Short mmCIF file of the C-alpha atoms (twelve columns), coordinates in Angstrom:
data_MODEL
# 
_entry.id   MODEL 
# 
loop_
_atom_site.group_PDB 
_atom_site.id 
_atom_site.type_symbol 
_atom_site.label_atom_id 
_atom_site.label_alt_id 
_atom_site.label_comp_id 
_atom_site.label_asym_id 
_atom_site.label_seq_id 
_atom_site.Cartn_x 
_atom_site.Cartn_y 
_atom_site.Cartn_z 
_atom_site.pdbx_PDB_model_num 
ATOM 1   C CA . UNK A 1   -30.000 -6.694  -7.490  1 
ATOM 2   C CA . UNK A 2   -27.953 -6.848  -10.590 1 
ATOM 3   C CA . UNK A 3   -24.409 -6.156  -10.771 1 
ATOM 4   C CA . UNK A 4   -23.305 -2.904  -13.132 1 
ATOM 5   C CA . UNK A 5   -23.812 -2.762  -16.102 1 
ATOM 6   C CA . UNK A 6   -20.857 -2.351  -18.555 1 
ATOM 7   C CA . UNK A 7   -22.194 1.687   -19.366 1 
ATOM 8   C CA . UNK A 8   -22.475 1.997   -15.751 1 
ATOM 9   C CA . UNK A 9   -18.898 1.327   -14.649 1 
ATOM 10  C CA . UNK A 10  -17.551 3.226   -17.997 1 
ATOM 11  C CA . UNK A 11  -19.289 6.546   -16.201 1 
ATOM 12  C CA . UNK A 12  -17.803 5.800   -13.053 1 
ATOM 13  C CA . UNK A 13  -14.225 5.818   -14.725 1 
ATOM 14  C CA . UNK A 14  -14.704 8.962   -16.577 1 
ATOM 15  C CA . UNK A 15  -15.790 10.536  -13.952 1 
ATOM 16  C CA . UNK A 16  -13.645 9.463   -11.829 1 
ATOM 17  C CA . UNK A 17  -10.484 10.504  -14.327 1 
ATOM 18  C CA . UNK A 18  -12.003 13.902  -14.592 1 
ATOM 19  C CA . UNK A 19  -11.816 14.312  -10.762 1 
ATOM 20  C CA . UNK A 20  -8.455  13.105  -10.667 1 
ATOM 21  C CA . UNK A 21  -7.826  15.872  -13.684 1 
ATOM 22  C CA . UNK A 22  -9.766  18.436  -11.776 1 
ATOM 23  C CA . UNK A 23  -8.141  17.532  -8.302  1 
ATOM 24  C CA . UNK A 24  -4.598  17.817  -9.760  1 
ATOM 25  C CA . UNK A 25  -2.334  20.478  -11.109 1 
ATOM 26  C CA . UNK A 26  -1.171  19.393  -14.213 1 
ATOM 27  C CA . UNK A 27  -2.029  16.225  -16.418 1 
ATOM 28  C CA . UNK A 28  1.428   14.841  -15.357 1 
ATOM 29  C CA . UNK A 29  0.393   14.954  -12.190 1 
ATOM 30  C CA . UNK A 30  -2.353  12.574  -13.454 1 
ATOM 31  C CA . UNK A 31  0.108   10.339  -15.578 1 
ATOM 32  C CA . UNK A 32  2.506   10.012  -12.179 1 
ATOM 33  C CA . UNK A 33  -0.529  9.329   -9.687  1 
ATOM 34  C CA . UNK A 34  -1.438  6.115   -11.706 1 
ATOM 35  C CA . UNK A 35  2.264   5.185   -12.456 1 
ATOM 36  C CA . UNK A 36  3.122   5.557   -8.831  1 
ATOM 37  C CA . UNK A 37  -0.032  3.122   -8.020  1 
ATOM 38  C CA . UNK A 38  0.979   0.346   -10.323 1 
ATOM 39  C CA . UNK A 39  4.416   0.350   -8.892  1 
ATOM 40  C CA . UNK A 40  2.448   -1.580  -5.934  1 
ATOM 41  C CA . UNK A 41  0.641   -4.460  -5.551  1 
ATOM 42  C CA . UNK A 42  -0.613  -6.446  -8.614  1 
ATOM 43  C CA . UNK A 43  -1.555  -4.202  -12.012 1 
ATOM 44  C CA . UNK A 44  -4.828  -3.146  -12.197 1 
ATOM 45  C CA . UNK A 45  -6.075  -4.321  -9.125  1 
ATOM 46  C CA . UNK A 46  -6.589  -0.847  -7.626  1 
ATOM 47  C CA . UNK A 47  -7.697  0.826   -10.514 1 
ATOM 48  C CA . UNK A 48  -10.590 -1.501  -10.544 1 
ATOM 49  C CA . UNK A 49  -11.033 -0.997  -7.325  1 
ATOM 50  C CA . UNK A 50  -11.352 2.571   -7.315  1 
ATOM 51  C CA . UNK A 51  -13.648 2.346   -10.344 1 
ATOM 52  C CA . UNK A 52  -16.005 0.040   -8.623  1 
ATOM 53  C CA . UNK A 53  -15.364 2.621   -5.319  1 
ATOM 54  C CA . UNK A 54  -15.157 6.187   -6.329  1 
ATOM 55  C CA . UNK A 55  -16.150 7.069   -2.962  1 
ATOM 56  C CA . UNK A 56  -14.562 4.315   -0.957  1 
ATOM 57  C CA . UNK A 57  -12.017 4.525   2.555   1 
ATOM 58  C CA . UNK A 58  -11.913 1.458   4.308   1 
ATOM 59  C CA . UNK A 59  -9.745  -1.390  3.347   1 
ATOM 60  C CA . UNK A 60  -8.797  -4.320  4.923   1 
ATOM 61  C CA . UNK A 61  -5.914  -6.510  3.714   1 
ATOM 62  C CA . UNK A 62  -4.927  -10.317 4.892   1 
ATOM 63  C CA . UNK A 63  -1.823  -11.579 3.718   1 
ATOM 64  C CA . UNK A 64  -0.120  -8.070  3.608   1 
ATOM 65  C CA . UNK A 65  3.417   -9.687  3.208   1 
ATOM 66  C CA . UNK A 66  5.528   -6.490  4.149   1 
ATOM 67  C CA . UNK A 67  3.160   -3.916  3.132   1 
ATOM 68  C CA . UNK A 68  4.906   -3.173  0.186   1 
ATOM 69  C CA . UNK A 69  4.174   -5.449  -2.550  1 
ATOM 70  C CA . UNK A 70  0.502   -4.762  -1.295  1 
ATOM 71  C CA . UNK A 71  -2.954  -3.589  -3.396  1 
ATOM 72  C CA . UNK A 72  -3.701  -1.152  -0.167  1 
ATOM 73  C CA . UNK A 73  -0.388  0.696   -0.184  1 
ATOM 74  C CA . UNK A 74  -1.657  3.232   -2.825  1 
ATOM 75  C CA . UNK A 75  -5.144  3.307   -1.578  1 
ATOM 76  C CA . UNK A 76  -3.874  4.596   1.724   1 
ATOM 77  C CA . UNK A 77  -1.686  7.280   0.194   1 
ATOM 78  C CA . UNK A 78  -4.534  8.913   -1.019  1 
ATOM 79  C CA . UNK A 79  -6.392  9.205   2.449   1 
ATOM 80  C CA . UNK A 80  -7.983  4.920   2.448   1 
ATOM 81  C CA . UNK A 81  -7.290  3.828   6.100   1 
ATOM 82  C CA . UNK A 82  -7.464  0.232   7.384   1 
ATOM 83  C CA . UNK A 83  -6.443  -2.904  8.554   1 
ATOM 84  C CA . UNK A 84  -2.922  -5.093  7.526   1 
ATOM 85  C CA . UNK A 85  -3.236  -8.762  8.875   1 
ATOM 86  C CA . UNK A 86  0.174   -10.483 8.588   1 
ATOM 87  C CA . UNK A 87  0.480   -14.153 10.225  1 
ATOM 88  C CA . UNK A 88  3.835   -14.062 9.239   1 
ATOM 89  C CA . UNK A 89  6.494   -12.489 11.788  1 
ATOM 90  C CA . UNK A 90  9.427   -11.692 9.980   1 
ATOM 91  C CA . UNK A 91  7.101   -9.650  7.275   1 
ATOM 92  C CA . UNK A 92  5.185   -8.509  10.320  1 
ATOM 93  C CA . UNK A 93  8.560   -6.973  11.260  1 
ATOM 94  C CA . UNK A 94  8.744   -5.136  7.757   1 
ATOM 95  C CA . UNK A 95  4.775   -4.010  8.012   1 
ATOM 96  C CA . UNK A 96  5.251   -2.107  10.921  1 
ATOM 97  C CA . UNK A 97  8.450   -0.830  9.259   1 
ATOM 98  C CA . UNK A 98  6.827   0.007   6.189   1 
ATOM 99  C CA . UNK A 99  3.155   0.876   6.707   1 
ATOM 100 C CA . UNK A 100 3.169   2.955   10.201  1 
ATOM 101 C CA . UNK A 101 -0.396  4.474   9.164   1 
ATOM 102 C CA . UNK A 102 -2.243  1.018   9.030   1 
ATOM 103 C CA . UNK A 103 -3.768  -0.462  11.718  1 
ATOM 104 C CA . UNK A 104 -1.224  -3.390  11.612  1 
ATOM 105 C CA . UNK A 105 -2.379  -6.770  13.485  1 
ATOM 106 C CA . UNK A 106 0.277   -10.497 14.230  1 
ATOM 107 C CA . UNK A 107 -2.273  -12.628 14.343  1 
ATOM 108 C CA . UNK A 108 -3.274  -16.176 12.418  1 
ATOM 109 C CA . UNK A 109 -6.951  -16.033 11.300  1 
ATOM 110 C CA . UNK A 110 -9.058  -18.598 13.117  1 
ATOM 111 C CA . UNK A 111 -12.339 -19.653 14.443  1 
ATOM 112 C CA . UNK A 112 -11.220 -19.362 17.820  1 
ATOM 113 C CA . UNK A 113 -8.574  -17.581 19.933  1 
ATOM 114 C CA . UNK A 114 -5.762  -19.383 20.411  1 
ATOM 115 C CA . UNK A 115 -2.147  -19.496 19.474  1 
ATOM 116 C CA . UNK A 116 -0.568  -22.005 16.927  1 
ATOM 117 C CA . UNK A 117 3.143   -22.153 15.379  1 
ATOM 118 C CA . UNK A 118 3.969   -20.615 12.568  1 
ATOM 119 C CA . UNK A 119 7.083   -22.689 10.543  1 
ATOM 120 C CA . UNK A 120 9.427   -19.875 8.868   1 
ATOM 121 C CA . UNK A 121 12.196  -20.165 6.510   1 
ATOM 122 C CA . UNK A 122 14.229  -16.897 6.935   1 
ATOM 123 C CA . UNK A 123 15.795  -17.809 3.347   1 
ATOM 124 C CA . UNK A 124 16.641  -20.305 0.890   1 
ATOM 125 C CA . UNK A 125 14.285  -22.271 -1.502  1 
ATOM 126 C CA . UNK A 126 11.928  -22.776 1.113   1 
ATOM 127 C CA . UNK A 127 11.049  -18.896 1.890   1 
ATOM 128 C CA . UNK A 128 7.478   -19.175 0.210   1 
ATOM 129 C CA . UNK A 129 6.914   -22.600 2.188   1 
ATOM 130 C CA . UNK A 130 7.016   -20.674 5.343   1 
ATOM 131 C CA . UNK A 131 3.081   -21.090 7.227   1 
ATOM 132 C CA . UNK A 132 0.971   -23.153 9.726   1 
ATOM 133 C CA . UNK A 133 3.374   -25.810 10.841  1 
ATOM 134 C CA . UNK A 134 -0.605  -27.750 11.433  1 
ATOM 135 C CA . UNK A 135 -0.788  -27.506 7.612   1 
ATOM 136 C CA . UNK A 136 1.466   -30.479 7.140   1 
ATOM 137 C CA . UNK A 137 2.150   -33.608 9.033   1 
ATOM 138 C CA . UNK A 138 5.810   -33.900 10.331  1 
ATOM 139 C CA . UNK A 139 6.334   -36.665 7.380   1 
ATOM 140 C CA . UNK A 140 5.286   -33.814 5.154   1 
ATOM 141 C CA . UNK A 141 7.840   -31.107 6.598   1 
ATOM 142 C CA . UNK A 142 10.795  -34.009 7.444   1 
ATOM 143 C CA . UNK A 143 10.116  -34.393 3.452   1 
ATOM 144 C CA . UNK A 144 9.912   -30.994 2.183   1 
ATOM 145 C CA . UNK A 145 13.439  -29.861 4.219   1 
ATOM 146 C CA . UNK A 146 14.930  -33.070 3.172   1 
ATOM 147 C CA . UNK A 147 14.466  -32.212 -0.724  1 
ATOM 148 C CA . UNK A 148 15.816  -29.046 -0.041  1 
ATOM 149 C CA . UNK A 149 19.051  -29.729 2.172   1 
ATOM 150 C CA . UNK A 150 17.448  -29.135 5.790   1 
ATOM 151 C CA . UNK A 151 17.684  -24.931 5.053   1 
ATOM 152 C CA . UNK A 152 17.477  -23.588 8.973   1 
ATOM 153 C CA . UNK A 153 14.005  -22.760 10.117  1 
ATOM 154 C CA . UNK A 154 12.238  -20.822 12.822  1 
ATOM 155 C CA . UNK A 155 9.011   -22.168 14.831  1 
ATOM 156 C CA . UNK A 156 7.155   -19.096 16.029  1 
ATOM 157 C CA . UNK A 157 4.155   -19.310 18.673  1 
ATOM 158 C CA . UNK A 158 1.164   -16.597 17.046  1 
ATOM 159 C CA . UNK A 159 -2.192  -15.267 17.991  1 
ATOM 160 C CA . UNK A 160 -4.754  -16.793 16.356  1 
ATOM 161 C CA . UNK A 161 -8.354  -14.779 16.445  1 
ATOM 162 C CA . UNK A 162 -11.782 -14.413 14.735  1 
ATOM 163 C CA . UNK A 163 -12.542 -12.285 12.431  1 
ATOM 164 C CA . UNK A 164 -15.482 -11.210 14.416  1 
ATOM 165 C CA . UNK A 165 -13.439 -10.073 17.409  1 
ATOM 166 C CA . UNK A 166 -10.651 -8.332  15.580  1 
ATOM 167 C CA . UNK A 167 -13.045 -6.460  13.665  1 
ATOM 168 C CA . UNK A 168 -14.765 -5.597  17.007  1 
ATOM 169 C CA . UNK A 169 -11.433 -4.241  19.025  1 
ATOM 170 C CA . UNK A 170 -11.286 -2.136  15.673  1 
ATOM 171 C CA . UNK A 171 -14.878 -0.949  15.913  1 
ATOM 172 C CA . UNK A 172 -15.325 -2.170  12.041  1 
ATOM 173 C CA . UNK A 173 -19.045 -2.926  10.884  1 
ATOM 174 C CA . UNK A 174 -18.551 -2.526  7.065   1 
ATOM 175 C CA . UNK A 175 -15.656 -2.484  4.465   1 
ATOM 176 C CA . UNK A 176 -15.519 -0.989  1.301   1 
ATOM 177 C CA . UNK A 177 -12.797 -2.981  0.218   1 
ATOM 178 C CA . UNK A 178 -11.199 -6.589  1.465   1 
ATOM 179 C CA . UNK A 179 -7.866  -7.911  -0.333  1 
ATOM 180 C CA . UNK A 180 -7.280  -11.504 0.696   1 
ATOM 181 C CA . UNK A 181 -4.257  -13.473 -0.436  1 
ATOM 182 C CA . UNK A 182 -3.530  -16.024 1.390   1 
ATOM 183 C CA . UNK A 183 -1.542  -18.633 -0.587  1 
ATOM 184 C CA . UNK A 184 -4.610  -21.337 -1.116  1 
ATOM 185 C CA . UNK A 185 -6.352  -21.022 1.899   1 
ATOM 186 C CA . UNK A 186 -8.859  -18.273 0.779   1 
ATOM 187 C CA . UNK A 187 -11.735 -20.173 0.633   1 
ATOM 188 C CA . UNK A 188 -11.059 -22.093 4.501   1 
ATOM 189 C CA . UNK A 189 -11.144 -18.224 5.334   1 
ATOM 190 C CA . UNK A 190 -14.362 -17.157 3.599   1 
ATOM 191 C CA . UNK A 191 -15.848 -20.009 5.180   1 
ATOM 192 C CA . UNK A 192 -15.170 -17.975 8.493   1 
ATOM 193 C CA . UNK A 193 -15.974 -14.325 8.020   1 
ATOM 194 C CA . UNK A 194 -19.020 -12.867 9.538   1 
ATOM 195 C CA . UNK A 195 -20.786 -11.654 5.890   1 
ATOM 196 C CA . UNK A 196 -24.422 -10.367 8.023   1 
ATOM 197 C CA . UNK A 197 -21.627 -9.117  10.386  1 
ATOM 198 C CA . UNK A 198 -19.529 -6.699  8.760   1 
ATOM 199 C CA . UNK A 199 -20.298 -6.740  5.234   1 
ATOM 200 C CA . UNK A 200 -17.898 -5.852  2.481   1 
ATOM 201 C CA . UNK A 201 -18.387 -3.886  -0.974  1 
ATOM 202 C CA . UNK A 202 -15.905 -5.069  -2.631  1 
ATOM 203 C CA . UNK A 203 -13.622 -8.250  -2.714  1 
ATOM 204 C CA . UNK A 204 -10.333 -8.964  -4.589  1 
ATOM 205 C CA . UNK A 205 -9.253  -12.471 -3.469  1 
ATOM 206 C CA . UNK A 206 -6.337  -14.466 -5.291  1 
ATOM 207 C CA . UNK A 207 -7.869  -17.471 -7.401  1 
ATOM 208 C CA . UNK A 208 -4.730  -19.334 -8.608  1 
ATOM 209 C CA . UNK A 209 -4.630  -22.173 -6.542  1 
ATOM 210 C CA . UNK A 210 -8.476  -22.651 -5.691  1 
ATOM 211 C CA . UNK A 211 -10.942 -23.897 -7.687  1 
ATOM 212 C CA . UNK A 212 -12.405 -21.147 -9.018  1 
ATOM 213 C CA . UNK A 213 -16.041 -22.043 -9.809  1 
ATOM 214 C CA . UNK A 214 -16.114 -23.095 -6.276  1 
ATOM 215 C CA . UNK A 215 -15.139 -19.704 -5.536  1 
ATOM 216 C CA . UNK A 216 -17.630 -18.259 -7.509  1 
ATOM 217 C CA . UNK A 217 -20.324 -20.365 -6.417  1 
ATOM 218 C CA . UNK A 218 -19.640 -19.522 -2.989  1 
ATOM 219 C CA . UNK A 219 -19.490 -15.802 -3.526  1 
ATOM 220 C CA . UNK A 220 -22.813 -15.690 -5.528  1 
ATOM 221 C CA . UNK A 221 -24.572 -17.411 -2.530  1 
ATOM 222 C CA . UNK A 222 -23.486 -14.758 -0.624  1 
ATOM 223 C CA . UNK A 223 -24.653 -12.034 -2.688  1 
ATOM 224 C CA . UNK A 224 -21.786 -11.067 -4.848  1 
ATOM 225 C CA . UNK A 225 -20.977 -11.137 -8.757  1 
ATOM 226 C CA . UNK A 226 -17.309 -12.251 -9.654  1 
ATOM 227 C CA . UNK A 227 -15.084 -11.718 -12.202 1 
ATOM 228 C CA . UNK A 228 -11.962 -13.279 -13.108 1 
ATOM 229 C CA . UNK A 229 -9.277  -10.515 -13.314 1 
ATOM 230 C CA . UNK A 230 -7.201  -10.041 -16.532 1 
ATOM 231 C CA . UNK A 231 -3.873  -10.995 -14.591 1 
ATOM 232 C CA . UNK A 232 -5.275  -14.708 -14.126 1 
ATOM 233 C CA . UNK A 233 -4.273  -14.341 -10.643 1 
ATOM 234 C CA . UNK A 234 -7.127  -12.945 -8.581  1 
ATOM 235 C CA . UNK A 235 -11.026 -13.031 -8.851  1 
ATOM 236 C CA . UNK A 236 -12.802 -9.537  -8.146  1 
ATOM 237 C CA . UNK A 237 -16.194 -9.601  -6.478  1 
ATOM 238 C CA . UNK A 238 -18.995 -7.069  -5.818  1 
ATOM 239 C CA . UNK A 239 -21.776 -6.991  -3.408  1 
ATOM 240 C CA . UNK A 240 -24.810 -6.871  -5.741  1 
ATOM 241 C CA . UNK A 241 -26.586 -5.257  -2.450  1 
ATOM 242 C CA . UNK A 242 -24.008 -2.689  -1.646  1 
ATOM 243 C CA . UNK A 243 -22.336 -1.182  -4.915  1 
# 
């Protein structure tokens, strides 16, 4: 099946603006819903989103940092529910803090269950390095800390699970939406969700450090058109089977 057509997905805004219109008292009230949304997450993102899924309510986010900075947060003040996946458990901390609606889960995506240490920088230059302390060698770390002073670090022992089964203890078999950012390992996770499983509508998956017509490759063979989102930062896909 093809993916919209440009026409097609210009209907589905209007109408979707004139809900918004009819749904809300004022105009302003219009003007602040969309400013409150892009104070969230990256610019755009959900307004895409909600084009593509007038009708949508599931999300599931990986790499929700602290739920915050996140492209669900304004989804799931207008009535979206779903799933936050942090690895990360200072910002898991924070998520639970800051998102007490989701369905907030500690664990380290994985093909099997298991537990593995997570490396994290509680400040300092090396904040963003924090992550799988199996991603480097111990040359590679010893390095990395040496160029930047030996800043204290944390080793933290987390969950790691399948997709499959945390999607199962959440009685999930489809997603409208999936937002996956996980700082260059997207495609090493794509490689291990269940797609005949639980299948998703709609994908927005940050590009920047992959190779992006692997990406896209990758997603057509699974039944999904992609494009490359105006930001240069993430790649948006839809299920040519289920839009």
């Amino acid at each position: 099946m093809a993916g919209p057509t440009p026409q097609q997905l210009i209907v589905v805004a209007v109408v979707f603006c004139l809900l918004l219109t009819v749904l809300s008292p004022s105009s302003s009230s219009v003007t602040r819903m969309f400013s409150n949304r892009h104070g969230h997450g990256e610019r755009g993102i959900t307004d895409r989103v909600v084009t593509l899924l007038p009708h949508g309510h599931t999300f599931v986010e990986m790499g929700a940092n602290d739920g915050v900075n996140s492209n669900s947060n304004w989804l799931e003040s207008i009535g979206w529910t779903g799933l936050c996946i942090e690895a990360g458990p200072s910002n898991y901390k924070l998520l639970e803090k800051n998102r007490p609606k989701c369905t907030n889960i500690n664990a380290v995506v994985s093909n099997k269950e298991s537990s593995t240490i997570f490396r994290e920088f509680p400040s300092g230059d090396l904040y963003g390095h924090s992550g799988l302390h199996d991603f480097r060698t111990d040359a590679e770390w010893d390095k990395l800390m040496r160029e930047h002073n030996s800043p204290p670090f944390v080793d933290h022992e987390v969950r790691t699970s399948t997709l499959s089964k945390i999607f199962k203890e959440q009685s999930y078999t489809s997603i409208d939406y999936f937002s996956l950012d996980v700082e260059g390992a997207e495609l090493a996770i794509l490689n291990l969700y269940p797609f005949e499983e639980v299948p998703v509508r709609v994908w927005t998956i940050e590009s920047n450090k992959l190779d992006r017509n692997e990406l896209v490759t990758f997603m057509e063979k699974k039944g999904y058109w992609c494009e490359h989102h105006y930001d240069n930062v993430n790649t948006i896909c839809g299920s040519k089977v289920h839009l």
